[in-house]
Amino acid sequence: MGRPPAFDEDEVLTGAMHAFRRKGYRGASVRDLEQATGLKMGSIYNSFGDKAGLFDAAFAHYNASFVRGRIDRFAPPSAGLAGLRALFLSVTEEPGGESYGCLITNSAVELGGAEPAPAWVADGLRLLSDTFAERLAAAQARGELRAGLHPAGTAAKLLALYQGILVLVRAGHDKAVLRHLVIDEFANLEARHDR
Amino acid sequence: MGRPPAFDEDEVLTGAMHAFRRKGYRGASVRDLEQATGLKMGSIYNSFGDKAGLFDAAFAHYNASFVRGRIDRFAPPSAGLAGLRALFLSVTEEPGGESYGCLITNSAVELGGAEPAPAWVADGLRLLSDTFAERLAAAQARGELRAGLHPAGTAAKLLALYQGILVLVRAGHDKAVLRHLVIDEFANLEARHDR
DNA sequence: CCCTTTCTTGAACATCTGTTTTAAAATATC
DNA sequence: GATATTTTAAAACAGATGTTCAAGAAAGGG
């Protein structure tokens, strides 16, 4: 009973997610979000409660679809260390001159000073960190990892490196330098067969 | 001729700098800046033109005083690799529960999407990167650096790691993990005397 | 001492913000 | 097909935002 919604929720969340990514939570006005989602103000408030509600939904969508999709595409369990490297390289190859950045990184920085740091930031960071640790542990089991490295500790370092690369990408840093950096770092993680 | 300003410019810029650091460029309202600087609205506009002008001046102050001061204190040329490590560790030891973050990192993320990325971001990043490269080169000359490492490339990696650590600090990440990460990374950079 | 110049103050302004409200349109159930 | 219920649409609202304005205050030069 009652009229069903006329919009596709995935499209709406994807549009909102990109708007928040580009302009930040504060920088994306509700009028901007109208254009990004195709919804009108009333529908946004009717469906998501308020701007923070839409942000929450968009962030959840970002973690569950965008980040996880990127992991599955570039760094599936079978791809090993090379997959992780491909994941890192992929963030330096965003299309176009514009640097959209990562919603996790951007939100951590923008909202990090506020009292209730949104749970989605911690969730996204954990998703990345857990993925890194799992792939590193698998690589270690296969003897692909350099001796003396601990998956958990190395995962923490990779998480910091990943966030830092995203900051530098957003700052317009030279991408060739960033790619070189990633290649070097993963060469250091690999088992040394040449000794 | 004319009445001289009654405020101390360093105090004003320091106050503004902290406000921008905590709340971001957009998040710090001109009313907030009144309280942070002690100046009244009219004086702010009379002295700095507009909010962006105050931000510019505060950012220049941050680079020239805060960042450079931190470098000089923790990582003077004489301190070698251990100085760099101390510099990295210092960002994980900010006082209080609140994480103010780094104006360079925060601005790179917040304003990175905008067309004219402020020059102070690039300047600050270069100041850090140049310092890292110089200290690494000096360490190499003294034989403190692990063989096969290039100062410039390693400096780029350290810059990314530094920015990433600041993101994670702002996200409220466990500081013990971050400290461990720094210690591990610098152990990897040091020449191996135990082989 | 006057008077020009500059700084300070605090109110005023227009615009933009997130949100609410009102009325219309559309569909599912009976 | 009537009714109930929800979505849509667009206007309206209160508050916050960046900025400007006009009047008073403080110093230095004549």
XYZ file of C-alpha atoms (C1' of nucleotides) in Angstrom:
450
model
C 0.000 0.000 0.000
C 1.407 3.346 -0.934
C 3.528 4.553 -3.770
C 6.862 2.790 -4.220
C 10.074 4.784 -4.585
C 10.898 5.672 -8.179
C 14.693 5.792 -7.837
C 17.369 3.133 -7.958
C 19.021 3.132 -4.551
C 22.385 1.985 -5.878
C 22.532 4.834 -8.368
C 21.534 7.326 -5.710
C 24.133 6.089 -3.246
C 26.814 5.968 -5.913
C 26.083 9.554 -6.903
C 26.101 10.745 -3.311
C 29.281 8.811 -2.614
C 31.104 10.530 -5.472
C 29.861 13.952 -4.422
C 31.081 13.402 -0.856
C 34.353 12.073 -2.173
C 35.008 15.121 -4.314
C 33.761 17.878 -2.046
C 33.855 16.392 1.423
C 30.992 16.085 3.879
C 30.743 19.782 4.643
C 31.606 20.877 1.130
C 28.813 18.896 -0.492
C 25.642 20.923 0.017
C 22.246 19.320 -0.036
C 21.663 21.152 -3.334
C 24.813 19.529 -4.700
C 23.498 16.196 -3.527
C 20.240 16.782 -5.358
C 22.151 17.017 -8.606
C 24.494 14.147 -7.740
C 21.686 11.759 -6.831
C 18.926 12.936 -9.154
C 16.613 13.135 -6.142
C 14.875 16.283 -4.962
C 15.310 17.657 -1.478
C 12.092 16.261 -0.144
C 12.895 12.763 -1.335
C 16.341 12.867 0.200
C 14.911 13.815 3.585
C 12.064 11.364 3.233
C 14.371 8.470 2.374
C 17.450 9.132 4.461
C 16.266 11.353 7.302
C 18.878 14.056 6.867
C 22.210 14.823 5.260
C 24.087 12.767 7.817
C 21.824 9.824 7.069
C 22.568 10.005 3.365
C 26.257 10.264 4.187
C 26.048 7.174 6.356
C 24.312 5.218 3.629
C 26.732 6.433 0.983
C 29.705 5.561 3.163
C 28.406 2.073 3.837
C 27.917 1.687 0.090
C 31.459 2.900 -0.503
C 32.961 0.325 1.845
C 30.787 -2.572 0.770
C 30.781 -1.921 -2.959
C 33.582 0.329 -4.015
C 36.423 -0.695 -1.732
C 35.504 -4.346 -1.608
C 34.988 -4.375 -5.382
C 38.397 -2.864 -5.909
C 39.959 -5.444 -3.637
C 38.207 -8.296 -5.438
C 39.265 -6.992 -8.814
C 42.891 -6.215 -8.140
C 43.842 -8.271 -5.125
C 41.781 -11.479 -4.926
C 43.230 -14.114 -2.599
C 44.710 -15.955 -5.551
C 46.720 -12.959 -6.742
C 49.121 -12.965 -3.805
C 51.560 -10.155 -3.253
C 51.338 -9.063 -6.877
C 47.640 -8.494 -6.339
C 48.276 -6.221 -3.397
C 50.765 -4.305 -5.474
C 48.209 -3.967 -8.260
C 45.741 -2.609 -5.714
C 48.230 0.010 -4.596
C 49.106 0.936 -8.154
C 45.452 1.285 -9.076
C 44.976 4.271 -6.774
C 47.681 6.154 -8.663
C 45.885 5.620 -11.954
C 42.609 7.426 -11.393
C 41.190 8.678 -14.667
C 41.263 12.343 -15.584
C 43.193 15.140 -14.001
C 40.806 15.403 -11.078
C 41.699 13.488 -7.961
C 38.552 12.284 -6.246
C 40.407 10.725 -3.402
C 39.220 8.040 -1.011
C 36.152 8.553 1.149
C 37.806 6.772 4.063
C 40.927 8.922 3.963
C 39.048 12.130 3.330
C 36.506 11.496 6.073
C 39.148 10.438 8.565
C 40.850 13.779 8.044
C 37.755 15.962 7.778
C 35.808 14.446 10.637
C 38.723 13.192 12.709
C 38.585 16.190 15.026
C 34.905 15.692 15.862
C 33.881 13.752 18.911
C 32.094 10.783 17.374
C 34.456 9.723 14.593
C 32.076 7.920 12.225
C 32.251 4.155 12.518
C 32.534 3.783 8.757
C 36.036 5.188 8.821
C 37.194 2.544 11.267
C 35.292 -0.103 9.304
C 36.938 0.854 6.036
C 40.378 0.956 7.586
C 39.830 -2.451 9.118
C 38.646 -3.865 5.807
C 41.858 -2.696 4.164
C 44.096 -3.749 7.009
C 42.524 -7.185 7.295
C 42.881 -7.726 3.568
C 46.528 -6.737 3.677
C 47.211 -9.010 6.630
C 45.414 -11.962 5.062
C 47.249 -11.661 1.748
C 50.570 -11.243 3.507
C 49.958 -14.288 5.669
C 49.039 -16.334 2.596
C 52.153 -15.118 0.819
C 54.215 -16.073 3.828
C 52.739 -19.551 3.849
C 53.741 -19.921 0.213
C 57.246 -18.649 0.920
C 56.738 -15.514 -1.137
C 57.359 -13.172 1.779
C 60.784 -12.023 2.831
C 62.016 -13.777 5.952
C 61.567 -11.969 9.237
C 58.444 -10.053 8.267
C 55.291 -10.261 10.356
C 52.005 -10.081 8.440
C 50.185 -8.013 11.069
C 52.927 -5.451 11.517
C 53.560 -5.220 7.799
C 49.837 -4.795 7.191
C 49.828 -1.805 9.547
C 52.687 -0.261 7.627
C 50.960 -0.879 4.308
C 47.801 0.709 5.662
C 49.701 3.866 6.548
C 51.459 3.843 3.193
C 48.136 3.390 1.412
C 46.547 6.322 3.212
C 49.605 8.446 2.597
C 49.583 7.699 -1.106
C 45.951 8.754 -1.262
C 46.822 12.030 0.434
C 49.606 12.647 -2.052
C 47.394 11.739 -5.000
C 44.846 14.271 -3.780
C 47.626 16.839 -3.396
C 48.484 16.370 -7.052
C 51.826 14.713 -6.405
C 53.732 13.232 -9.331
C 52.165 9.853 -9.989
C 55.270 8.355 -11.539
C 57.063 8.890 -8.228
C 54.215 7.224 -6.377
C 54.210 4.238 -8.705
C 57.947 3.870 -8.327
C 57.533 3.993 -4.582
C 54.967 1.202 -4.611
C 57.067 -1.014 -6.859
C 60.100 -0.493 -4.647
C 58.219 -1.243 -1.474
C 56.745 -4.475 -2.774
C 60.120 -5.541 -4.104
C 61.302 -5.196 -0.519
C 58.493 -7.393 0.734
C 59.177 -10.231 -1.664
C 61.413 -13.134 -0.793
C 64.906 -12.599 -2.123
C 65.634 -15.359 -4.612
C 68.737 -13.636 -5.903
C 70.936 -14.152 -2.881
C 51.341 58.015 10.570
C 48.226 56.191 11.587
C 47.391 53.939 14.464
C 49.663 50.923 14.776
C 48.159 47.425 15.088
C 47.617 46.386 18.677
C 47.967 42.636 18.191
C 50.987 40.382 18.072
C 51.022 38.860 14.586
C 52.686 35.649 15.706
C 50.045 35.026 18.338
C 47.277 35.755 15.872
C 48.711 33.455 13.230
C 49.374 30.722 15.758
C 45.790 30.891 16.972
C 44.384 30.837 13.462
C 46.681 27.980 12.510
C 45.423 25.827 15.364
C 41.803 26.608 14.556
C 42.290 25.633 10.919
C 44.138 22.540 11.990
C 41.365 21.362 14.275
C 38.321 22.312 12.242
C 39.578 22.562 8.687
C 39.333 25.522 6.350
C 35.593 25.286 5.815
C 34.860 24.141 9.337
C 36.534 27.129 10.979
C 34.044 29.969 10.762
C 35.138 33.567 10.883
C 33.464 33.750 14.298
C 35.605 30.812 15.421
C 38.634 32.630 14.101
C 37.709 35.699 16.112
C 37.983 33.658 19.277
C 41.094 31.791 18.143
C 42.990 34.936 17.217
C 41.578 37.425 19.718
C 40.898 39.779 16.818
C 37.444 41.101 15.914
C 35.891 40.565 12.532
C 36.739 43.985 11.151
C 40.376 43.700 12.148
C 40.669 40.311 10.496
C 39.351 41.687 7.241
C 41.380 44.858 7.574
C 44.612 42.971 8.180
C 44.257 39.908 5.988
C 41.719 40.849 3.339
C 39.441 37.875 3.816
C 39.256 34.420 5.333
C 41.403 32.959 2.576
C 44.031 35.596 3.232
C 44.188 34.697 6.914
C 44.406 31.042 5.954
C 47.295 31.787 3.615
C 49.167 33.680 6.303
C 48.450 31.002 8.918
C 49.609 28.256 6.559
C 52.837 30.083 5.749
C 53.373 30.458 9.486
C 52.713 26.760 9.997
C 55.334 25.751 7.436
C 57.945 28.262 8.436
C 57.528 28.020 12.204
C 55.767 24.874 13.248
C 57.023 22.313 10.763
C 60.494 23.754 10.504
C 60.673 24.093 14.271
C 59.689 20.476 14.714
C 62.334 19.405 12.229
C 64.998 21.449 13.966
C 64.044 20.079 17.338
C 63.758 16.398 16.518
C 65.751 15.898 13.344
C 68.620 18.385 13.102
C 71.292 17.435 10.557
C 73.496 16.075 13.323
C 70.886 13.610 14.535
C 71.055 11.384 11.487
C 68.569 8.583 10.972
C 67.668 8.486 14.632
C 66.559 12.102 14.338
C 64.229 11.281 11.485
C 62.801 8.452 13.508
C 62.277 10.798 16.443
C 60.447 13.176 14.121
C 58.130 10.399 13.016
C 57.560 9.229 16.550
C 56.752 12.756 17.676
C 53.602 12.910 15.569
C 52.241 9.874 17.409
C 52.712 11.577 20.741
C 50.468 14.604 20.457
C 49.228 15.662 23.854
C 45.669 15.022 24.985
C 43.076 12.814 23.446
C 42.296 15.268 20.693
C 44.128 14.792 17.418
C 44.779 18.161 15.840
C 46.404 16.694 12.782
C 48.747 18.345 10.324
C 47.682 21.399 8.387
C 49.493 20.150 5.290
C 47.814 16.765 5.330
C 44.411 18.133 6.245
C 44.529 20.861 3.608
C 45.781 18.526 0.907
C 42.755 16.341 1.527
C 40.178 19.065 2.088
C 41.232 21.364 -0.733
C 42.776 18.795 -3.055
C 39.668 18.616 -5.194
C 39.588 22.364 -5.813
C 41.171 23.793 -8.909
C 43.982 25.869 -7.452
C 45.477 23.547 -4.859
C 47.075 26.027 -2.467
C 50.809 26.409 -2.963
C 51.452 25.998 0.743
C 50.544 22.344 0.564
C 53.178 21.689 -2.073
C 55.642 23.852 -0.169
C 55.118 21.946 3.061
C 55.404 18.600 1.343
C 58.609 19.706 -0.327
C 60.038 20.918 2.967
C 59.434 17.497 4.494
C 60.617 15.567 1.464
C 63.771 17.631 1.095
C 64.572 17.171 4.762
C 64.098 13.423 4.513
C 66.275 13.216 1.397
C 69.020 15.331 2.920
C 69.175 13.326 6.139
C 69.132 10.059 4.228
C 71.925 11.193 1.943
C 73.988 12.253 4.944
C 73.341 8.906 6.603
C 74.383 7.146 3.443
C 77.605 9.108 3.309
C 78.346 8.004 6.872
C 77.523 4.404 6.035
C 74.471 4.335 8.287
C 72.077 3.555 5.463
C 71.349 0.055 4.275
C 73.083 -0.766 1.003
C 71.034 -0.427 -2.166
C 68.778 2.341 -0.872
C 68.421 5.585 -2.817
C 67.879 8.716 -0.708
C 65.440 10.358 -3.129
C 63.254 7.295 -3.607
C 63.331 6.453 0.079
C 62.430 10.056 0.918
C 59.329 9.744 -1.282
C 58.311 6.614 0.552
C 58.875 8.244 3.924
C 56.789 11.217 2.838
C 53.881 8.927 1.995
C 54.331 7.034 5.245
C 54.431 10.300 7.196
C 51.196 11.546 5.628
C 49.556 8.179 6.172
C 50.529 8.120 9.831
C 48.975 11.561 10.257
C 45.754 10.319 8.677
C 45.681 7.357 11.029
C 46.438 9.535 14.043
C 43.508 11.750 13.124
C 41.343 8.655 12.693
C 42.136 7.702 16.262
C 44.197 4.660 15.350
C 46.088 2.851 18.091
C 49.242 4.852 18.663
C 51.249 1.906 19.927
C 50.777 0.226 16.564
C 51.925 3.359 14.801
C 55.006 3.691 16.969
C 55.879 0.060 16.374
C 55.489 0.627 12.659
C 57.884 3.559 12.689
C 60.497 1.698 14.706
C 60.283 -1.267 12.358
C 60.578 0.850 9.260
C 63.627 2.709 10.480
C 65.238 -0.544 11.556
C 64.852 -1.590 7.929
C 66.560 1.550 6.737
C 69.611 1.147 8.942
C 72.740 -0.587 7.790
C 72.805 -4.199 8.932
C 75.788 -4.648 11.188
C 74.657 -8.050 12.393
C 75.374 -9.986 9.256
C 47.153 71.098 19.304
C 44.807 69.597 15.181
C 44.081 66.463 11.705
C 45.105 62.967 8.746
C 45.761 58.155 8.771
C 45.154 53.830 10.377
C 43.205 50.497 13.441
C 39.220 48.812 16.136
C 34.492 47.779 17.062
C 30.007 45.978 16.500
C 26.177 46.061 13.941
C 24.175 45.255 9.351
C 23.831 42.738 4.884
C 23.118 39.396 1.399
C 23.771 34.758 0.522
C 24.011 29.989 1.499
C 23.127 26.328 4.754
C 20.227 22.284 6.419
C 15.591 21.410 7.262
C 10.411 21.649 7.292
C 6.176 22.276 5.264
C 2.669 22.350 1.958
C 0.344 20.684 -1.914
C 0.271 17.607 -5.856
C 1.047 13.046 -8.102
C 1.138 8.159 -8.144
C 0.285 3.473 -6.875
C -1.251 -0.635 -4.117
C -5.042 -2.558 -1.633
C -9.844 -3.143 -0.973
C -12.642 2.593 -9.048
C -12.278 4.884 -4.336
C -9.235 5.371 -0.662
C -5.236 5.241 1.872
C -0.462 5.882 1.956
C 3.678 7.120 0.312
C 6.686 9.524 -2.926
C 7.612 13.716 -5.344
C 7.972 18.610 -6.049
C 8.929 23.263 -4.917
C 8.469 26.898 -2.000
C 9.400 28.700 2.582
C 12.045 29.066 6.971
C 15.354 29.853 10.554
C 20.005 29.991 11.385
C 24.868 30.282 9.984
C 28.171 31.995 6.807
C 31.473 35.339 4.643
C 31.727 40.080 3.992
C 30.963 45.122 4.258
C 29.839 49.380 6.418
C 29.822 53.381 9.381
C 31.205 55.335 13.521
C 34.592 55.775 17.303
C 39.546 55.415 19.083
C 44.504 55.838 18.983
C 48.727 57.277 17.323
C 52.087 60.368 14.478
C 53.178 64.637 11.527
C 52.339 69.483 10.786
